[in-house]
mmCIF file of C-alpha atoms and ligand atoms in Angstrom:
data_model
loop_
_atom_site.group_PDB
_atom_site.id
_atom_site.type_symbol
_atom_site.label_atom_id
_atom_site.label_comp_id
_atom_site.label_asym_id
_atom_site.label_seq_id
_atom_site.Cartn_x
_atom_site.Cartn_y
_atom_site.Cartn_z
ATOM 1 C CA MET A 1 -5.821 4.117 14.636
ATOM 2 C CA LYS A 2 -6.281 6.271 11.594
ATOM 3 C CA THR A 3 -8.166 5.030 8.480
ATOM 4 C CA LEU A 4 -7.135 6.264 5.128
ATOM 5 C CA LYS A 5 -9.964 7.223 2.748
ATOM 6 C CA ILE A 6 -9.400 7.411 -0.874
ATOM 7 C CA SER A 7 -12.532 7.880 -2.711
ATOM 8 C CA THR A 8 -14.725 4.778 -1.824
ATOM 9 C CA LEU A 9 -11.776 3.096 -0.421
ATOM 10 C CA LYS A 10 -11.092 2.896 3.468
ATOM 11 C CA VAL A 11 -7.781 1.068 4.341
ATOM 12 C CA ASN A 12 -5.071 0.933 6.950
ATOM 13 C CA PRO A 13 -2.978 3.783 6.055
ATOM 14 C CA ILE A 14 0.395 2.009 5.961
ATOM 15 C CA LEU A 15 0.899 1.139 2.306
ATOM 16 C CA LEU A 16 3.660 -0.788 0.411
ATOM 17 C CA ALA A 17 5.317 1.298 -1.992
ATOM 18 C CA PRO A 18 5.677 0.221 -5.816
ATOM 19 C CA MET A 19 9.157 -1.105 -6.438
ATOM 20 C CA VAL A 20 10.622 -2.285 -9.542
ATOM 21 C CA ASP A 21 12.037 -5.549 -9.401
ATOM 22 C CA VAL A 22 10.545 -6.247 -5.726
ATOM 23 C CA THR A 23 6.795 -5.647 -5.698
ATOM 24 C CA ASP A 24 5.606 -8.600 -7.892
ATOM 25 C CA LEU A 25 2.620 -10.713 -6.962
ATOM 26 C CA PRO A 26 4.160 -12.984 -4.254
ATOM 27 C CA TYR A 27 5.896 -10.186 -2.456
ATOM 28 C CA ARG A 28 2.858 -7.835 -2.365
ATOM 29 C CA LEU A 29 0.737 -10.941 -1.042
ATOM 30 C CA LEU A 30 3.345 -11.416 1.727
ATOM 31 C CA CYS A 31 3.234 -7.456 2.539
ATOM 32 C CA LYS A 32 -0.695 -7.380 2.477
ATOM 33 C CA GLU A 33 -0.856 -10.522 5.099
ATOM 34 C CA GLN A 34 1.515 -8.439 7.401
ATOM 35 C CA GLY A 35 -0.851 -5.385 7.310
ATOM 36 C CA ALA A 36 0.062 -3.045 4.187
ATOM 37 C CA GLY A 37 -3.138 -1.198 3.535
ATOM 38 C CA ILE A 38 -2.607 -0.782 -0.443
ATOM 39 C CA VAL A 39 -0.100 -2.758 -2.428
ATOM 40 C CA TYR A 40 1.036 -1.404 -6.046
ATOM 41 C CA THR A 41 2.700 -3.083 -9.035
ATOM 42 C CA GLU A 42 5.963 -1.873 -10.095
ATOM 43 C CA MET A 43 5.960 1.141 -12.226
ATOM 44 C CA LEU A 44 4.895 0.195 -15.903
ATOM 45 C CA HIS A 45 5.372 2.294 -18.902
ATOM 46 C CA VAL A 46 2.158 2.604 -21.125
ATOM 47 C CA GLU A 47 4.209 1.700 -24.089
ATOM 48 C CA ALA A 48 5.328 -1.624 -22.324
ATOM 49 C CA ILE A 49 1.829 -2.317 -21.583
ATOM 50 C CA LYS A 50 0.817 -1.707 -25.202
ATOM 51 C CA HIS A 51 3.455 -4.172 -26.418
ATOM 52 C CA GLY A 52 2.349 -6.604 -23.865
ATOM 53 C CA GLU A 53 5.384 -8.852 -23.595
ATOM 54 C CA LYS A 54 5.235 -12.036 -21.386
ATOM 55 C CA LYS A 55 7.413 -10.175 -18.416
ATOM 56 C CA VAL A 56 5.080 -7.161 -18.566
ATOM 57 C CA HIS A 57 2.080 -9.609 -18.445
ATOM 58 C CA ASP A 58 3.517 -11.423 -15.340
ATOM 59 C CA LYS A 59 4.249 -7.855 -13.689
ATOM 60 C CA MET A 60 0.578 -7.058 -14.283
ATOM 61 C CA ARG A 61 -0.699 -10.228 -12.651
ATOM 62 C CA PHE A 62 -2.466 -9.920 -9.322
ATOM 63 C CA ASP A 63 -4.778 -12.184 -7.021
ATOM 64 C CA ASP A 64 -8.038 -10.887 -5.491
ATOM 65 C CA LYS A 65 -6.386 -11.472 -2.157
ATOM 66 C CA GLU A 66 -4.147 -8.544 -2.732
ATOM 67 C CA ARG A 67 -7.047 -5.986 -2.960
ATOM 68 C CA PRO A 68 -7.136 -3.222 -2.836
ATOM 69 C CA ILE A 69 -4.280 -3.203 -5.250
ATOM 70 C CA GLY A 70 -3.181 -0.280 -7.424
ATOM 71 C CA ILE A 71 -1.328 -0.484 -10.954
ATOM 72 C CA GLN A 72 1.311 2.210 -11.181
ATOM 73 C CA ILE A 73 2.034 3.367 -14.726
ATOM 74 C CA THR A 74 3.929 6.321 -16.246
ATOM 75 C CA PHE A 75 3.562 7.653 -19.811
ATOM 76 C CA SER A 76 4.718 10.608 -22.016
ATOM 77 C CA GLU A 77 2.052 10.069 -24.958
ATOM 78 C CA LEU A 78 -1.451 10.461 -24.084
ATOM 79 C CA ASN A 79 -2.550 8.625 -27.136
ATOM 80 C CA THR A 80 -0.808 5.582 -25.923
ATOM 81 C CA LEU A 81 -2.198 6.030 -22.348
ATOM 82 C CA LYS A 82 -5.631 5.991 -24.022
ATOM 83 C CA GLU A 83 -5.146 2.797 -26.115
ATOM 84 C CA ILE A 84 -4.237 0.846 -22.998
ATOM 85 C CA ILE A 85 -6.956 2.009 -20.662
ATOM 86 C CA PRO A 86 -8.967 -1.175 -21.044
ATOM 87 C CA ARG A 87 -6.013 -2.877 -19.479
ATOM 88 C CA LEU A 88 -6.395 -0.944 -16.214
ATOM 89 C CA LYS A 89 -9.837 -1.455 -15.467
ATOM 90 C CA ASP A 90 -9.663 -4.564 -13.083
ATOM 91 C CA TYR A 91 -7.356 -2.668 -10.612
ATOM 92 C CA ASP A 92 -8.797 -0.961 -7.737
ATOM 93 C CA LEU A 93 -6.888 2.162 -8.660
ATOM 94 C CA VAL A 94 -4.303 3.827 -11.120
ATOM 95 C CA ASP A 95 -1.410 5.466 -9.864
ATOM 96 C CA ILE A 96 0.530 7.683 -12.333
ATOM 97 C CA ASN A 97 4.098 7.937 -11.565
ATOM 98 C CA CYS A 98 5.497 11.419 -11.586
ATOM 99 C CA GLY A 99 8.605 10.666 -9.556
ATOM 100 C CA CYS A 100 10.900 8.001 -11.316
ATOM 101 C CA PRO A 101 14.419 9.919 -11.932
ATOM 102 C CA SER A 102 16.087 6.826 -13.835
ATOM 103 C CA HIS A 103 17.391 7.975 -17.229
ATOM 104 C CA LEU A 104 15.368 5.071 -19.142
ATOM 105 C CA THR A 105 12.309 6.894 -17.882
ATOM 106 C CA ILE A 106 13.093 10.745 -17.978
ATOM 107 C CA ASP A 107 14.772 10.536 -21.525
ATOM 108 C CA HIS A 108 11.283 9.577 -22.680
ATOM 109 C CA GLY A 109 9.549 12.566 -20.885
ATOM 110 C CA SER A 110 7.891 10.336 -18.117
ATOM 111 C CA GLY A 111 8.467 9.747 -14.634
ATOM 112 C CA VAL A 112 9.625 12.737 -12.883
ATOM 113 C CA CYS A 113 9.673 14.870 -16.063
ATOM 114 C CA LEU A 114 5.952 14.844 -15.763
ATOM 115 C CA MET A 115 6.229 17.502 -12.932
ATOM 116 C CA ASN A 116 7.170 19.937 -15.414
ATOM 117 C CA SER A 117 3.985 19.349 -17.373
ATOM 118 C CA PRO A 118 1.055 19.693 -14.964
ATOM 119 C CA GLU A 119 -1.320 20.277 -17.839
ATOM 120 C CA LYS A 120 -0.595 17.032 -19.442
ATOM 121 C CA VAL A 121 -0.951 15.335 -16.208
ATOM 122 C CA ALA A 122 -4.163 16.844 -15.704
ATOM 123 C CA SER A 123 -5.148 15.891 -19.172
ATOM 124 C CA ALA A 124 -4.199 12.275 -18.339
ATOM 125 C CA ILE A 125 -6.237 12.279 -15.060
ATOM 126 C CA LYS A 126 -9.401 13.443 -16.823
ATOM 127 C CA LEU A 127 -8.780 10.927 -19.776
ATOM 128 C CA LEU A 128 -8.506 8.186 -17.143
ATOM 129 C CA LYS A 129 -11.767 9.355 -15.181
ATOM 130 C CA LYS A 130 -13.845 9.818 -18.260
ATOM 131 C CA SER A 131 -12.835 6.292 -19.471
ATOM 132 C CA GLY A 132 -14.287 4.811 -16.280
ATOM 133 C CA ILE A 133 -11.256 4.401 -13.883
ATOM 134 C CA LYS A 134 -12.901 5.309 -10.723
ATOM 135 C CA ILE A 135 -10.016 6.025 -8.577
ATOM 136 C CA VAL A 136 -6.806 7.991 -9.789
ATOM 137 C CA THR A 137 -3.907 9.005 -7.760
ATOM 138 C CA LEU A 138 -0.259 10.229 -8.131
ATOM 139 C CA LYS A 139 3.061 9.517 -6.876
ATOM 140 C CA ILE A 140 5.093 12.551 -7.141
ATOM 141 C CA ARG A 141 8.455 13.833 -5.787
ATOM 142 C CA LEU A 142 9.207 17.537 -4.537
ATOM 143 C CA GLY A 143 9.767 18.627 -8.205
ATOM 144 C CA PHE A 144 12.295 17.704 -10.883
ATOM 145 C CA LYS A 145 15.241 20.028 -10.279
ATOM 146 C CA LYS A 146 13.116 22.759 -8.524
ATOM 147 C CA ASN A 147 10.445 22.341 -5.897
ATOM 148 C CA ASN A 148 7.009 22.807 -7.301
ATOM 149 C CA ALA A 149 5.360 20.273 -5.326
ATOM 150 C CA VAL A 150 2.639 22.487 -3.972
ATOM 151 C CA GLU A 151 1.564 24.074 -7.504
ATOM 152 C CA PHE A 152 1.691 20.658 -9.006
ATOM 153 C CA ALA A 153 -0.452 18.982 -6.268
ATOM 154 C CA LYS A 154 -3.121 21.824 -6.489
ATOM 155 C CA ALA A 155 -3.164 21.298 -10.355
ATOM 156 C CA VAL A 156 -3.703 17.442 -10.340
ATOM 157 C CA GLU A 157 -6.349 17.985 -7.283
ATOM 158 C CA LYS A 158 -8.119 20.427 -9.646
ATOM 159 C CA ALA A 159 -8.169 17.855 -12.499
ATOM 160 C CA GLY A 160 -9.865 15.250 -10.201
ATOM 161 C CA ALA A 161 -6.850 13.272 -8.472
ATOM 162 C CA ASP A 162 -8.075 11.305 -5.623
ATOM 163 C CA ALA A 163 -4.957 11.281 -3.507
ATOM 164 C CA ILE A 164 -1.437 12.118 -3.926
ATOM 165 C CA THR A 165 1.779 10.282 -2.448
ATOM 166 C CA VAL A 166 4.641 12.694 -1.940
ATOM 167 C CA HIS A 167 8.277 11.306 -1.832
ATOM 168 C CA GLY A 168 9.983 14.205 -0.044
ATOM 169 C CA ARG A 169 12.860 14.306 -2.442
ATOM 170 C CA LEU A 170 13.669 16.213 -5.643
ATOM 171 C CA GLY A 171 14.259 14.208 -8.880
ATOM 172 C CA ASN A 172 18.005 15.227 -8.722
ATOM 173 C CA GLN A 173 18.405 14.078 -5.071
ATOM 174 C CA GLY A 174 19.812 10.633 -4.426
ATOM 175 C CA ARG A 175 18.683 8.500 -1.608
ATOM 176 C CA SER A 176 21.533 9.808 0.620
ATOM 177 C CA THR A 177 19.827 13.268 1.015
ATOM 178 C CA PRO A 178 17.323 12.821 3.703
ATOM 179 C CA ALA A 179 13.620 12.964 2.605
ATOM 180 C CA ASP A 180 12.281 16.377 3.560
ATOM 181 C CA TRP A 181 8.869 15.939 5.595
ATOM 182 C CA LYS A 182 8.579 19.672 6.043
ATOM 183 C CA GLU A 183 7.875 20.092 2.356
ATOM 184 C CA ILE A 184 5.463 17.005 2.416
ATOM 185 C CA GLU A 185 3.547 18.840 5.180
ATOM 186 C CA LYS A 186 3.234 21.977 2.902
ATOM 187 C CA VAL A 187 1.668 19.931 0.245
ATOM 188 C CA LYS A 188 -0.708 18.469 2.834
ATOM 189 C CA LYS A 189 -1.792 22.044 3.869
ATOM 190 C CA ALA A 190 -2.271 23.118 0.328
ATOM 191 C CA VAL A 191 -4.698 20.477 -0.848
ATOM 192 C CA LYS A 192 -7.897 18.880 0.530
ATOM 193 C CA ILE A 193 -7.327 15.353 -1.061
ATOM 194 C CA PRO A 194 -5.454 12.668 1.023
ATOM 195 C CA VAL A 195 -1.689 13.009 1.012
ATOM 196 C CA ILE A 196 0.502 10.125 1.671
ATOM 197 C CA GLY A 197 3.931 10.758 2.873
ATOM 198 C CA ASN A 198 6.971 8.922 1.681
ATOM 199 C CA GLY A 199 10.582 8.778 2.314
ATOM 200 C CA ASP A 200 12.798 7.079 5.145
ATOM 201 C CA VAL A 201 10.055 5.387 7.240
ATOM 202 C CA VAL A 202 11.917 2.587 8.979
ATOM 203 C CA ASP A 203 10.059 1.850 12.320
ATOM 204 C CA GLY A 204 6.914 2.556 14.385
ATOM 205 C CA LYS A 205 8.109 5.721 15.972
ATOM 206 C CA ASN A 206 9.068 7.490 12.721
ATOM 207 C CA ALA A 207 5.932 6.197 11.000
ATOM 208 C CA GLU A 208 3.922 7.632 13.765
ATOM 209 C CA ARG A 209 5.637 11.122 13.352
ATOM 210 C CA LEU A 210 4.974 11.169 9.641
ATOM 211 C CA LEU A 211 1.249 10.145 10.249
ATOM 212 C CA GLU A 212 0.820 13.167 12.554
ATOM 213 C CA PHE A 213 0.330 15.391 9.554
ATOM 214 C CA CYS A 214 -0.213 12.749 6.646
ATOM 215 C CA ASP A 215 -3.460 10.831 5.865
ATOM 216 C CA GLY A 216 -1.279 7.522 5.045
ATOM 217 C CA ILE A 217 2.408 6.631 4.724
ATOM 218 C CA MET A 218 4.255 4.595 2.033
ATOM 219 C CA ILE A 219 7.331 2.275 2.721
ATOM 220 C CA ALA A 220 9.689 1.177 0.205
ATOM 221 C CA ARG A 221 13.334 0.327 1.210
ATOM 222 C CA GLY A 222 12.284 -0.489 4.741
ATOM 223 C CA ALA A 223 10.045 -3.193 3.381
ATOM 224 C CA ILE A 224 12.722 -5.015 0.973
ATOM 225 C CA GLY A 225 13.565 -8.360 2.837
ATOM 226 C CA ASP A 226 11.362 -7.396 5.878
ATOM 227 C CA PRO A 227 7.637 -7.780 5.136
ATOM 228 C CA GLY A 228 7.087 -7.776 8.899
ATOM 229 C CA ILE A 229 7.802 -4.157 9.104
ATOM 230 C CA PHE A 230 3.868 -3.728 8.293
ATOM 231 C CA HIS A 231 3.180 -5.929 11.290
ATOM 232 C CA ARG A 232 5.469 -4.125 13.553
ATOM 233 C CA ILE A 233 4.426 -0.674 12.683
ATOM 234 C CA ASN A 234 0.777 -1.524 12.997
ATOM 235 C CA ASN A 235 1.525 -3.001 16.295
ATOM 236 C CA TYR A 236 3.201 0.160 17.224
ATOM 237 C CA LEU A 237 0.618 2.397 16.468
ATOM 238 C CA LYS A 238 -1.684 0.246 18.613
ATOM 239 C CA THR A 239 0.534 -0.455 21.610
ATOM 240 C CA LYS A 240 3.412 2.345 21.627
ATOM 241 C CA LYS A 241 5.730 -0.740 21.857
ATOM 242 C CA GLU A 242 8.441 -1.156 19.477
ATOM 243 C CA GLU A 243 8.671 -4.894 18.385
ATOM 244 C CA LYS A 244 12.111 -6.132 17.801
ATOM 245 C CA PHE A 245 12.971 -7.358 14.184
ATOM 246 C CA ASP A 246 12.747 -11.262 14.288
ATOM 247 C CA PHE A 247 15.128 -12.975 12.048
ATOM 248 C CA VAL A 248 13.858 -16.358 12.495
ATOM 249 C CA ASN A 249 10.224 -14.968 11.563
ATOM 250 C CA ASN A 250 11.862 -13.500 8.859
ATOM 251 C CA ILE A 251 13.336 -16.624 7.368
ATOM 252 C CA LYS A 252 9.838 -18.169 7.744
ATOM 253 C CA LEU A 253 8.390 -15.202 5.596
ATOM 254 C CA PHE A 254 11.257 -15.667 3.038
ATOM 255 C CA LYS A 255 9.882 -19.414 2.683
ATOM 256 C CA LYS A 256 6.577 -18.302 2.247
ATOM 257 C CA TYR A 257 7.603 -16.088 -0.288
ATOM 258 C CA LEU A 258 9.363 -18.889 -2.157
ATOM 259 C CA GLY A 259 6.159 -20.858 -1.926
ATOM 260 C CA TYR A 260 4.111 -18.088 -3.514
ATOM 261 C CA CYS A 261 6.772 -17.884 -6.276
ATOM 262 C CA GLU A 262 5.998 -21.360 -6.852
ATOM 263 C CA GLU A 263 2.274 -21.334 -6.513
ATOM 264 C CA TYR A 264 1.885 -18.566 -8.981
ATOM 265 C CA ASN A 265 4.523 -19.820 -11.197
ATOM 266 C CA LEU A 266 6.710 -16.612 -10.924
ATOM 267 C CA LYS A 267 9.894 -18.010 -10.338
ATOM 268 C CA ASP A 268 12.386 -15.168 -11.321
ATOM 269 C CA VAL A 269 15.788 -16.361 -10.034
ATOM 270 C CA ASN A 270 17.229 -12.864 -10.663
ATOM 271 C CA LYS A 271 14.641 -11.088 -8.729
ATOM 272 C CA ILE A 272 14.677 -13.607 -5.900
ATOM 273 C CA LYS A 273 18.469 -13.153 -5.624
ATOM 274 C CA TYR A 274 18.029 -9.353 -5.610
ATOM 275 C CA ILE A 275 15.795 -9.346 -2.662
ATOM 276 C CA GLY A 276 17.058 -12.581 -0.930
ATOM 277 C CA PRO A 277 20.111 -11.164 0.814
ATOM 278 C CA ASP A 278 17.753 -8.587 2.585
ATOM 279 C CA PHE A 279 15.950 -11.401 4.045
ATOM 280 C CA ILE A 280 19.004 -12.838 5.625
ATOM 281 C CA LYS A 281 19.909 -10.333 8.388
ATOM 282 C CA GLY A 282 20.223 -10.595 11.860
ATOM 283 C CA ILE A 283 21.417 -14.262 11.679
ATOM 284 C CA LYS A 284 24.728 -15.139 13.153
ATOM 285 C CA GLY A 285 27.349 -14.979 10.231
ATOM 286 C CA ALA A 286 24.821 -13.406 8.026
ATOM 287 C CA SER A 287 27.453 -11.723 5.710
ATOM 288 C CA LYS A 288 29.056 -15.237 4.870
ATOM 289 C CA LEU A 289 25.580 -16.542 4.327
ATOM 290 C CA ARG A 290 24.640 -13.651 1.792
ATOM 291 C CA ALA A 291 27.846 -14.263 -0.016
ATOM 292 C CA GLU A 292 26.900 -17.897 -0.520
ATOM 293 C CA PHE A 293 23.422 -17.029 -1.463
ATOM 294 C CA THR A 294 24.580 -14.722 -4.332
ATOM 295 C CA LYS A 295 26.273 -17.994 -5.815
ATOM 296 C CA LEU A 296 23.109 -19.996 -6.109
ATOM 297 C CA LYS A 297 21.930 -20.304 -9.572
ATOM 298 C CA THR A 298 18.403 -22.200 -9.792
ATOM 299 C CA PHE A 299 15.182 -21.891 -7.712
ATOM 300 C CA GLU A 300 15.715 -25.167 -6.243
ATOM 301 C CA GLU A 301 19.215 -24.324 -5.008
ATOM 302 C CA ILE A 302 17.427 -21.318 -3.461
ATOM 303 C CA ARG A 303 14.899 -23.229 -1.702
ATOM 304 C CA HIS A 304 17.350 -25.817 -0.584
ATOM 305 C CA PHE A 305 19.744 -23.279 0.905
ATOM 306 C CA ILE A 306 16.719 -21.416 2.763
ATOM 307 C CA GLU A 307 15.622 -24.962 4.134
ATOM 308 C CA GLN A 308 18.729 -25.335 6.308
ATOM 309 C CA PHE A 309 17.571 -22.508 8.699
HETATM 310 C C1 FMN B 401 14.529 -1.108 -5.702
HETATM 311 C C2 FMN B 401 13.568 0.153 -5.867
HETATM 312 C C3 FMN B 401 12.390 0.168 -6.664
HETATM 313 C C4 FMN B 401 11.641 1.264 -6.991
HETATM 314 N N1 FMN B 401 10.838 1.362 -7.762
HETATM 315 C C5 FMN B 401 9.680 2.366 -7.720
HETATM 316 C C6 FMN B 401 8.624 2.489 -8.663
HETATM 317 O O1 FMN B 401 8.498 1.412 -9.356
HETATM 318 N N2 FMN B 401 7.852 3.296 -8.657
HETATM 319 C C7 FMN B 401 7.946 4.227 -7.780
HETATM 320 O O2 FMN B 401 6.903 5.231 -7.724
HETATM 321 N N3 FMN B 401 8.874 4.386 -6.977
HETATM 322 C C8 FMN B 401 10.025 3.540 -7.078
HETATM 323 N N4 FMN B 401 10.829 3.494 -6.095
HETATM 324 C C9 FMN B 401 10.908 4.745 -5.038
HETATM 325 C C10 FMN B 401 10.215 4.147 -3.795
HETATM 326 O O3 FMN B 401 8.899 3.705 -4.100
HETATM 327 C C11 FMN B 401 10.098 5.167 -2.962
HETATM 328 O O4 FMN B 401 9.527 6.466 -3.284
HETATM 329 C C12 FMN B 401 11.537 5.610 -2.168
HETATM 330 O O5 FMN B 401 12.261 4.534 -2.215
HETATM 331 C C13 FMN B 401 11.510 6.456 -0.996
HETATM 332 O O6 FMN B 401 10.978 5.717 -0.140
HETATM 333 P P1 FMN B 401 11.774 4.739 1.101
HETATM 334 O O7 FMN B 401 12.675 5.834 1.896
HETATM 335 O O8 FMN B 401 10.592 4.235 2.030
HETATM 336 O O9 FMN B 401 12.679 3.940 0.376
HETATM 337 C C14 FMN B 401 11.699 2.455 -5.885
HETATM 338 C C15 FMN B 401 12.597 2.351 -4.804
HETATM 339 C C16 FMN B 401 13.605 1.194 -4.762
HETATM 340 C C17 FMN B 401 14.611 1.107 -3.609
#
């Protein structure tokens, strides 16, 4: 089994992707326990960190049990980034998002827009490193509208980046376009730093294929409502046997997730309702149960509903 080495970190190479409204502390902890090598906060804009509302504070919280943990940030102004660096120092690494295509993000020149400004990103990496952030990584797409992943990766490597995750799509390509792993491989061949492949990993077999040429892989949608995917993929890599998805175990994991939400006082009903239906799959009558689930209003109602299984 491969080990992913990023600077001083040595981890299992199957990573949980940062996901807005999904990868909160309870969810990350669950995925960590199931075998994720590194977990990340959801993407946070440096402006939001600077203003420090309670919501952002909650999104930044972590438990030492999650280590190694990365905070994912995006930025447009280097000055704001500079101001918030002290808030980034407790994490094991800082990951710069150069891939988010949402309008809220790109209208401010951050996210995937940063792929059009390699010099600005290089300055950000140097600034973070000079300010004592030991490990700086990037998560990129193949480009904004035009593929410039290889040139971009070379530029950030030169600036001191410790690793790069490549999501194999352009910024203007939706999730229905298959991720282009061949383009990820081109990046891998062009740089010496570790390259983590991302896009469309759903089981042990395709995880193994991506790992043939990448140093690590990162899973997003495949892990929503199915933290056990990390256990199954790790097991496949060891035994070459694909374990079946086990819905009884998955409901147990959902209960554990709710327990963590309570323990850490992070009971965000909207968030739980967003990922909850994905936990309820494979069960007889799942679609009816999911419809009932969406009508629940409080944390207690959700807990009560799940206790019936
Ligand atoms: C609900 C959701 C939220 C996401 N939020 C983020 C994010 O905060 N930061 C980021 O870099 N990518 C984000 N992504 C993109 C994923 O990390 C990943 O790059 C993409 O979904 C492709 O991987 P997959 O095929 O395994 O889903 C998000 C994806 C989803 C589905």
